[in-house]
XYZ file of C-alpha atoms in Angstrom:
519
model
C 0.000 0.000 0.000
C 1.373 3.404 -0.961
C 1.910 6.164 1.573
C -0.916 8.099 -0.069
C -3.270 5.127 0.333
C -2.210 4.770 3.984
C -2.911 8.444 4.569
C -6.330 8.157 2.941
C -7.141 5.018 4.940
C -6.087 6.628 8.229
C -8.146 9.746 7.507
C -11.248 7.714 6.710
C -10.921 5.786 9.996
C -10.634 9.021 12.004
C -13.556 10.487 10.081
C -15.749 7.460 10.822
C -14.928 7.739 14.544
C -15.876 11.405 14.539
C -19.140 10.751 12.722
C -20.222 7.865 14.986
C -20.635 10.210 17.948
C -23.217 12.232 16.069
C -25.003 9.587 13.996
C -28.481 10.455 15.237
C -28.107 14.059 14.073
C -26.864 12.937 10.691
C -29.797 10.578 10.347
C -32.213 13.412 10.902
C -30.492 15.543 8.280
C -30.425 12.703 5.798
C -34.173 12.543 5.162
C -35.198 12.190 1.558
C -35.662 15.070 -0.839
C -39.160 13.841 -1.591
C -40.119 14.090 2.091
C -38.875 17.693 2.175
C -40.781 18.511 -0.995
C -44.008 17.053 0.335
C -43.760 19.376 3.326
C -43.936 22.396 1.044
C -46.919 24.658 1.679
C -49.872 24.104 -0.671
C -48.883 27.002 -2.877
C -46.635 27.825 -5.783
C -43.988 29.615 -3.732
C -40.722 29.084 -5.570
C -38.864 30.898 -2.771
C -39.670 28.108 -0.329
C -38.612 25.529 -2.872
C -35.366 27.327 -3.607
C -34.534 27.462 0.075
C -35.026 23.719 0.396
C -32.912 22.737 -2.581
C -30.082 25.254 -2.341
C -27.657 22.549 -1.236
C -28.999 19.056 -2.075
C -25.666 17.549 -0.973
C -26.519 18.420 2.623
C -30.020 16.993 2.303
C -29.421 13.573 0.749
C -26.492 11.439 -0.394
C -25.621 10.702 -3.992
C -26.745 7.219 -4.956
C -25.794 4.796 -7.677
C -27.725 5.155 -10.935
C -27.687 3.020 -14.048
C -29.354 2.824 -17.458
C -30.391 -0.582 -18.809
C -30.674 -1.394 -22.494
C -33.936 -3.235 -21.900
C -35.600 0.098 -21.103
C -36.250 0.409 -24.843
C -37.999 -2.974 -24.878
C -40.367 -1.815 -22.116
C -41.084 1.368 -24.043
C -41.713 -0.535 -27.297
C -44.162 -2.973 -25.676
C -46.107 -0.184 -24.017
C -46.205 1.794 -27.278
C -47.569 -1.251 -29.138
C -50.258 -1.751 -26.499
C -51.222 1.928 -26.661
C -51.272 1.774 -30.469
C -53.692 -1.166 -30.493
C -56.126 0.596 -28.178
C -55.981 3.918 -30.045
C -56.747 2.158 -33.343
C -59.975 0.745 -31.907
C -61.004 4.203 -30.703
C -61.285 5.556 -34.269
C -62.244 2.459 -36.274
C -65.909 3.527 -36.248
C -65.865 7.322 -36.532
C -63.547 7.588 -39.534
C -66.102 5.639 -41.604
C -69.110 6.918 -39.667
C -71.390 7.140 -42.720
C -70.801 3.426 -43.442
C -71.533 2.295 -39.882
C -74.616 4.536 -39.722
C -76.064 2.682 -42.689
C -74.919 -0.757 -41.486
C -76.407 -0.484 -37.977
C -79.237 1.930 -38.976
C -78.315 4.397 -36.229
C -77.931 8.167 -35.876
C -74.739 10.176 -36.231
C -74.777 10.918 -32.502
C -74.731 7.178 -31.757
C -71.626 6.814 -33.905
C -70.027 9.757 -32.122
C -70.661 8.035 -28.784
C -68.649 5.025 -29.961
C -65.727 7.438 -29.840
C -66.837 9.557 -26.870
C -67.326 6.490 -24.654
C -63.519 6.514 -24.371
C -63.730 10.006 -22.859
C -66.683 9.282 -20.581
C -65.226 6.076 -19.136
C -61.976 7.797 -18.257
C -63.503 10.417 -15.968
C -64.922 8.197 -13.152
C -62.202 5.525 -13.397
C -59.073 7.649 -13.408
C -58.869 8.121 -9.611
C -59.035 4.389 -8.762
C -56.574 3.576 -11.554
C -54.147 6.246 -10.301
C -54.436 4.695 -6.837
C -53.699 1.294 -8.379
C -50.657 2.697 -10.187
C -49.263 4.194 -6.973
C -49.971 1.165 -4.787
C -49.568 -1.843 -7.105
C -47.080 -0.490 -9.608
C -46.590 -0.030 -13.327
C -46.601 -3.688 -14.382
C -49.936 -4.552 -12.758
C -51.611 -1.548 -14.387
C -50.239 -2.386 -17.849
C -51.233 -6.066 -17.509
C -54.806 -5.258 -16.463
C -55.163 -2.626 -19.187
C -53.914 -4.908 -21.950
C -56.312 -7.610 -20.714
C -59.278 -5.234 -21.053
C -58.044 -4.225 -24.501
C -57.856 -7.858 -25.610
C -61.264 -8.812 -24.175
C -63.007 -5.828 -25.758
C -61.480 -6.594 -29.152
C -62.743 -10.182 -29.052
C -66.246 -9.093 -28.016
C -66.438 -6.942 -31.146
C -65.573 -9.856 -33.440
C -69.124 -11.183 -32.979
C -70.862 -7.899 -33.744
C -70.564 -7.696 -37.542
C -74.343 -7.884 -37.867
C -76.870 -5.032 -38.296
C -78.734 -6.127 -35.147
C -75.645 -6.182 -32.899
C -75.052 -2.480 -32.263
C -75.626 -2.831 -28.512
C -72.993 -5.570 -28.281
C -70.464 -3.670 -30.391
C -71.009 -0.670 -28.095
C -70.329 -2.914 -25.089
C -67.119 -4.167 -26.700
C -66.064 -0.580 -27.343
C -66.839 0.224 -23.707
C -64.519 -2.569 -22.515
C -61.762 -1.221 -24.787
C -62.375 2.253 -23.377
C -61.677 0.927 -19.866
C -58.230 -0.087 -21.137
C -57.581 3.533 -22.126
C -57.686 4.562 -18.468
C -54.731 2.205 -17.927
C -52.771 3.769 -20.809
C -52.897 7.546 -20.978
C -51.079 8.302 -17.730
C -48.284 5.779 -18.265
C -45.757 7.510 -20.639
C -44.359 9.993 -18.119
C -44.294 7.364 -15.338
C -42.504 4.795 -17.515
C -40.017 7.420 -18.733
C -39.200 8.481 -15.164
C -38.782 4.912 -13.903
C -36.573 3.653 -16.731
C -34.825 6.565 -18.487
C -32.042 8.990 -17.619
C -32.316 12.712 -17.065
C -31.101 13.572 -20.580
C -33.578 11.289 -22.353
C -36.694 11.293 -20.180
C -38.622 13.780 -22.353
C -37.706 11.884 -25.519
C -38.864 8.617 -23.936
C -42.167 10.221 -22.912
C -42.587 11.444 -26.494
C -42.025 7.937 -27.850
C -44.612 6.610 -25.389
C -47.129 9.157 -26.659
C -46.006 8.288 -30.190
C -47.448 4.773 -29.822
C -50.894 6.200 -29.160
C -50.537 8.549 -32.116
C -49.446 5.671 -34.350
C -52.625 3.820 -33.398
C -54.704 6.882 -34.261
C -52.864 7.138 -37.588
C -53.627 3.508 -38.409
C -57.205 4.107 -37.257
C -57.507 6.901 -39.802
C -55.880 4.947 -42.644
C -56.879 1.278 -42.384
C -60.688 1.194 -41.771
C -61.566 3.012 -45.027
C -59.388 0.469 -46.860
C -60.645 -2.649 -45.059
C -64.320 -1.577 -45.099
C -65.222 -0.091 -48.500
C -68.558 1.670 -48.939
C -70.381 -1.161 -50.744
C -74.161 -1.460 -51.091
C -74.522 -5.158 -50.231
C -74.982 -5.523 -46.459
C -73.671 -9.110 -46.333
C -70.477 -8.107 -48.129
C -70.147 -5.099 -45.831
C -70.530 -7.373 -42.783
C -67.739 -9.580 -44.155
C -65.363 -6.622 -44.419
C -66.254 -5.377 -40.942
C -65.673 -8.855 -39.494
C -62.194 -9.017 -41.030
C -61.288 -5.666 -39.477
C -62.506 -6.791 -36.049
C -60.568 -10.087 -36.192
C -57.345 -8.318 -37.169
C -57.791 -5.962 -34.195
C -58.388 -8.889 -31.836
C -55.361 -10.829 -33.097
C -53.016 -7.889 -32.605
C -54.435 -7.155 -29.135
C -53.919 -10.805 -28.122
C -50.302 -10.833 -29.278
C -49.565 -7.650 -27.325
C -51.251 -9.043 -24.203
C -49.009 -12.115 -24.342
C -45.905 -9.911 -24.738
C -46.918 -7.813 -21.743
C -47.392 -10.904 -19.567
C -44.039 -12.438 -20.544
C -41.695 -9.469 -21.000
C -42.915 -6.285 -19.307
C -41.184 -5.417 -16.011
C -42.051 -3.046 -13.168
C -38.793 -1.050 -12.914
C -35.010 -1.509 -13.165
C -33.031 -2.873 -10.217
C -30.980 0.342 -9.965
C -32.755 3.677 -10.597
C -31.786 5.770 -13.644
C -31.649 9.186 -11.934
C -31.010 10.769 -8.539
C -34.658 11.895 -8.449
C -35.830 8.281 -8.788
C -33.268 7.100 -6.261
C -34.649 9.529 -3.695
C -38.234 8.579 -4.570
C -37.439 4.952 -3.732
C -36.331 5.986 -0.240
C -39.853 7.087 0.628
C -41.455 4.609 3.002
C -45.023 3.499 2.147
C -46.416 5.060 5.323
C -44.862 8.405 4.349
C -46.992 8.682 1.197
C -50.681 9.595 1.249
C -52.562 9.288 -2.040
C -55.321 11.725 -1.092
C -52.826 14.212 0.362
C -50.932 14.052 -2.924
C -54.074 14.895 -4.908
C -54.871 17.768 -2.541
C -51.360 19.170 -2.990
C -51.797 19.005 -6.756
C -55.174 20.725 -6.634
C -53.619 23.536 -4.575
C -50.716 23.957 -7.008
C -51.783 26.984 -9.074
C -49.313 26.545 -11.977
C -50.370 22.909 -12.308
C -54.087 23.794 -12.335
C -53.459 26.321 -15.118
C -51.676 23.576 -17.046
C -54.519 21.095 -16.425
C -57.072 23.475 -17.950
C -54.903 24.586 -20.874
C -53.921 20.976 -21.647
C -57.572 19.912 -21.555
C -58.557 22.680 -23.972
C -55.855 21.759 -26.498
C -56.272 17.990 -26.395
C -60.067 18.276 -26.199
C -59.956 20.172 -29.504
C -57.797 17.418 -30.995
C -60.273 14.750 -29.846
C -63.191 16.659 -31.370
C -61.407 17.103 -34.705
C -60.423 13.415 -34.803
C -63.974 12.266 -34.063
C -65.699 14.629 -36.499
C -63.113 14.634 -39.301
C -65.129 12.315 -41.554
C -68.164 14.601 -41.318
C -66.067 17.700 -42.061
C -64.474 16.208 -45.167
C -67.605 14.531 -46.528
C -69.556 17.801 -46.218
C -67.188 19.585 -48.604
C -65.839 16.610 -50.585
C -68.624 13.976 -50.978
C -67.494 10.378 -51.543
C -63.977 11.037 -50.224
C -64.049 8.619 -47.255
C -60.605 7.237 -48.112
C -59.107 10.719 -48.413
C -60.731 11.660 -45.098
C -58.742 8.830 -43.557
C -55.596 9.984 -45.321
C -56.060 13.528 -44.029
C -56.416 12.122 -40.522
C -53.266 10.100 -41.134
C -51.476 13.289 -42.224
C -52.535 15.040 -38.998
C -51.173 12.236 -36.849
C -47.958 11.511 -38.795
C -47.074 15.198 -38.663
C -47.977 15.155 -34.968
C -45.713 12.187 -34.335
C -42.831 14.125 -35.854
C -43.800 17.117 -33.722
C -43.938 14.982 -30.558
C -40.510 13.511 -31.178
C -38.899 16.833 -32.058
C -40.438 18.549 -29.023
C -39.251 15.748 -26.738
C -35.679 15.924 -28.043
C -35.744 19.715 -27.789
C -36.850 19.565 -24.148
C -34.082 17.099 -23.287
C -31.529 19.435 -24.828
C -32.786 22.804 -23.548
C -35.108 22.156 -20.551
C -37.106 25.227 -21.689
C -40.464 23.823 -20.652
C -42.619 26.940 -20.469
C -41.166 28.648 -23.519
C -41.531 25.547 -25.692
C -45.051 24.791 -24.447
C -46.211 28.366 -25.059
C -44.743 28.568 -28.570
C -46.270 25.229 -29.584
C -49.645 26.300 -28.162
C -49.609 29.563 -30.144
C -48.708 27.698 -33.328
C -51.518 25.191 -32.645
C -53.961 28.108 -32.548
C -52.581 29.519 -35.797
C -52.748 26.073 -37.425
C -56.387 25.669 -36.338
C -57.314 29.070 -37.789
C -55.684 28.245 -41.128
C -57.353 24.805 -41.236
C -60.775 26.282 -40.440
C -60.658 28.964 -43.151
C -59.211 26.770 -45.937
C -61.334 23.630 -45.484
C -64.080 24.838 -47.842
C -61.845 26.084 -50.681
C -62.511 22.973 -52.769
C -58.868 21.833 -53.030
C -58.008 18.637 -51.155
C -54.265 19.232 -51.461
C -54.696 22.452 -49.446
C -56.532 20.511 -46.733
C -53.696 17.966 -46.582
C -51.132 20.743 -46.038
C -53.107 22.694 -43.434
C -54.073 19.493 -41.609
C -50.406 18.487 -41.462
C -49.396 21.847 -39.979
C -52.216 21.615 -37.427
C -51.261 18.074 -36.453
C -47.561 18.880 -36.096
C -48.188 21.399 -33.349
C -51.451 20.205 -31.763
C -50.331 16.587 -31.415
C -46.755 17.637 -30.702
C -48.116 19.394 -27.626
C -49.131 16.105 -25.916
C -45.728 15.034 -24.486
C -44.936 18.654 -23.616
C -47.926 18.762 -21.304
C -46.976 15.490 -19.599
C -43.366 16.469 -18.995
C -44.179 20.009 -17.905
C -46.661 18.600 -15.380
C -44.019 16.287 -13.916
C -41.665 19.232 -13.529
C -44.271 21.405 -11.809
C -45.457 18.682 -9.424
C -42.325 16.701 -8.464
C -42.102 14.704 -6.213
C -45.757 13.719 -6.668
C -46.464 10.579 -8.666
C -46.144 11.020 -12.432
C -49.229 8.837 -12.890
C -51.315 11.150 -10.717
C -50.348 14.355 -12.528
C -50.762 12.726 -15.951
C -54.099 11.263 -14.907
C -55.476 14.663 -13.930
C -54.274 16.141 -17.237
C -56.000 13.407 -19.196
C -59.169 13.697 -17.115
C -59.374 17.348 -18.129
C -58.811 16.365 -21.772
C -61.619 13.782 -21.680
C -64.092 16.263 -20.160
C -63.327 18.901 -22.759
C -63.266 16.218 -25.470
C -66.892 15.262 -24.724
C -68.019 18.899 -24.509
C -66.246 19.960 -27.710
C -67.282 16.903 -29.734
C -70.985 17.265 -28.898
C -70.992 21.062 -29.215
C -69.045 21.199 -32.474
C -71.179 18.406 -33.931
C -74.335 20.412 -33.222
C -72.751 23.601 -34.607
C -71.660 21.819 -37.805
C -75.162 20.404 -38.301
C -76.724 23.867 -37.960
C -74.134 26.360 -39.266
C -71.421 24.336 -41.023
C -67.770 23.433 -40.473
C -66.389 26.986 -40.421
C -68.543 27.909 -37.440
C -67.687 24.644 -35.697
C -63.934 25.076 -36.118
C -64.101 28.758 -35.165
C -65.751 27.609 -31.935
C -62.647 25.509 -31.179
C -60.323 28.425 -32.017
C -61.890 30.517 -29.258
C -60.986 27.919 -26.648
C -57.479 27.451 -28.033
C -56.981 31.199 -27.567
C -58.084 30.846 -23.938
C -55.628 27.981 -23.475
C -52.808 30.075 -24.917
C -53.468 32.842 -22.381
C -53.540 30.330 -19.506
C -50.252 28.796 -20.654
C -48.643 32.233 -20.602
C -49.788 32.680 -16.991
C -48.127 29.480 -15.734
C -45.283 30.196 -13.310
C -42.429 27.915 -14.296
C -41.207 26.032 -11.207
C -39.028 23.135 -12.424
C -38.812 20.980 -9.295
C -37.599 17.756 -10.908
C -34.749 19.587 -12.589
C -33.736 20.965 -9.211
C -33.695 17.450 -7.740
C -31.428 16.254 -10.555
C -28.765 18.953 -10.053
C -26.141 17.392 -7.753
C -23.195 19.193 -9.377
C -19.547 18.314 -9.186
C -19.106 20.884 -6.442
C -21.838 19.233 -4.399
C -20.271 15.846 -5.037
C -16.880 16.985 -3.839
C -18.493 18.575 -0.786
C -19.584 15.140 0.393
C -15.926 14.151 0.672
C -14.335 17.458 1.614
C -16.914 18.386 4.261
C -15.262 18.662 7.648
C -17.808 17.538 10.285
C -17.504 19.084 13.704
C -14.781 17.323 15.580
C -13.670 15.460 12.476
C -10.350 15.192 10.688
C -9.656 17.203 7.510
C -9.151 15.047 4.401
C -5.757 14.703 2.780
C -5.055 16.789 -0.285
C -5.081 13.691 -2.484
C -8.833 13.182 -1.826
C -10.043 16.734 -2.255
C -10.581 16.355 -5.969
C -12.408 13.065 -5.746
C -15.847 12.258 -7.178
C -18.659 9.885 -6.395
C -20.363 8.627 -9.500
C -22.734 5.833 -10.465
C -21.908 3.636 -13.405
C -24.064 3.964 -16.504
C -24.384 0.940 -18.719
């Protein structure tokens, strides 16, 4: 052993002796960051937060973190499951005129095959959030994929004009699965991904849902052509239902076999501290109350609901909008919907990468919201020009920003509400979106029937303007970023700190670092 090693060893022994006499005091100081954060007053006071996190090195120790390659497998499986469910949401409404004739039902009945997804979410989100917090990510994903699979198989027996009630029940079962999906991306990203990729991972999770919507716009008009013979139409509908059921079954099997709860070693310091929280230290209802008293988060909940509610209304009513101005263009209506979502997928991914690079949450969210409003205005005033190629372009611009906003809202919510559960904050965002989705879909449908598509889309523009103003009023308080800022100086301070009565470290250790391996 070298003389330097002997010196270091001797110093560490003296330091341990000095610390043992004051271990109870150290234990009190070493409480978790999450516990400190949960003691914050029910307000948006950033001064209190800043005071608590000025020196995280004094509040909690650095812990080992690691990234696992299989995190991408978890993300892919969840995205596939979300894609399957989103496809079944739109498989009726994008060919609404065909299903109206097949089942001999009203347009409002067809709209409810889509809106049942929104309605189911509202009463079930609180129990599902409780399940996510108390049973974990894997149990929620398994139960949700089971509902998705069961609902898909129920619908395989409903390709008959007299079976509308049963097909509605099958759609209801699939809608229950949605409650187990929409709040997962931010939770999965936080549990599995590192600080520099968490927003990108959340975007990819949202991307799966958008891919399902894209397929839901594109495939049904191809699989179910608008033929006159009812028996032939039933055959085409049956094929579509069986394909949906087969895919849902395959994904359910993958979830059961492959999907895992969380990695053995957390990916970030924020997750490491979250794991230190004892079960009796966390109150689900207290967490919800803290969120409801967080003014910036409430502003985000309303503005997110307005934006996504508009997207839900447009997606549900798109067939009616296109057919009104371009009769017989069911297939192109699906392609326009596909354009909206493909552009939105690109927007989601780009926004996620941008957030990981810049961490400019409020600025990015506000700019994307403003551009969503502009895109909606352009779409509304060019829809009736008589040129489909113009509609494709304006729909793509609208989709890029409106759908690109989805992961921004999730990640911004996690930042504003840390250390509260990501599933809880995401669930409240989505609950707002479902409520506004029902209101906007019914209201715009009535407006379109009475005054046309321009009036209906102008109605949505008014609420997007309100959402833009609310977004501008949000006070940016990035709590998760603060928890993930143990700098090199803080790291060194853990070694160079000279506890009362202790022994100063040798010079050879003053430049040392404590780091977790990343694989």
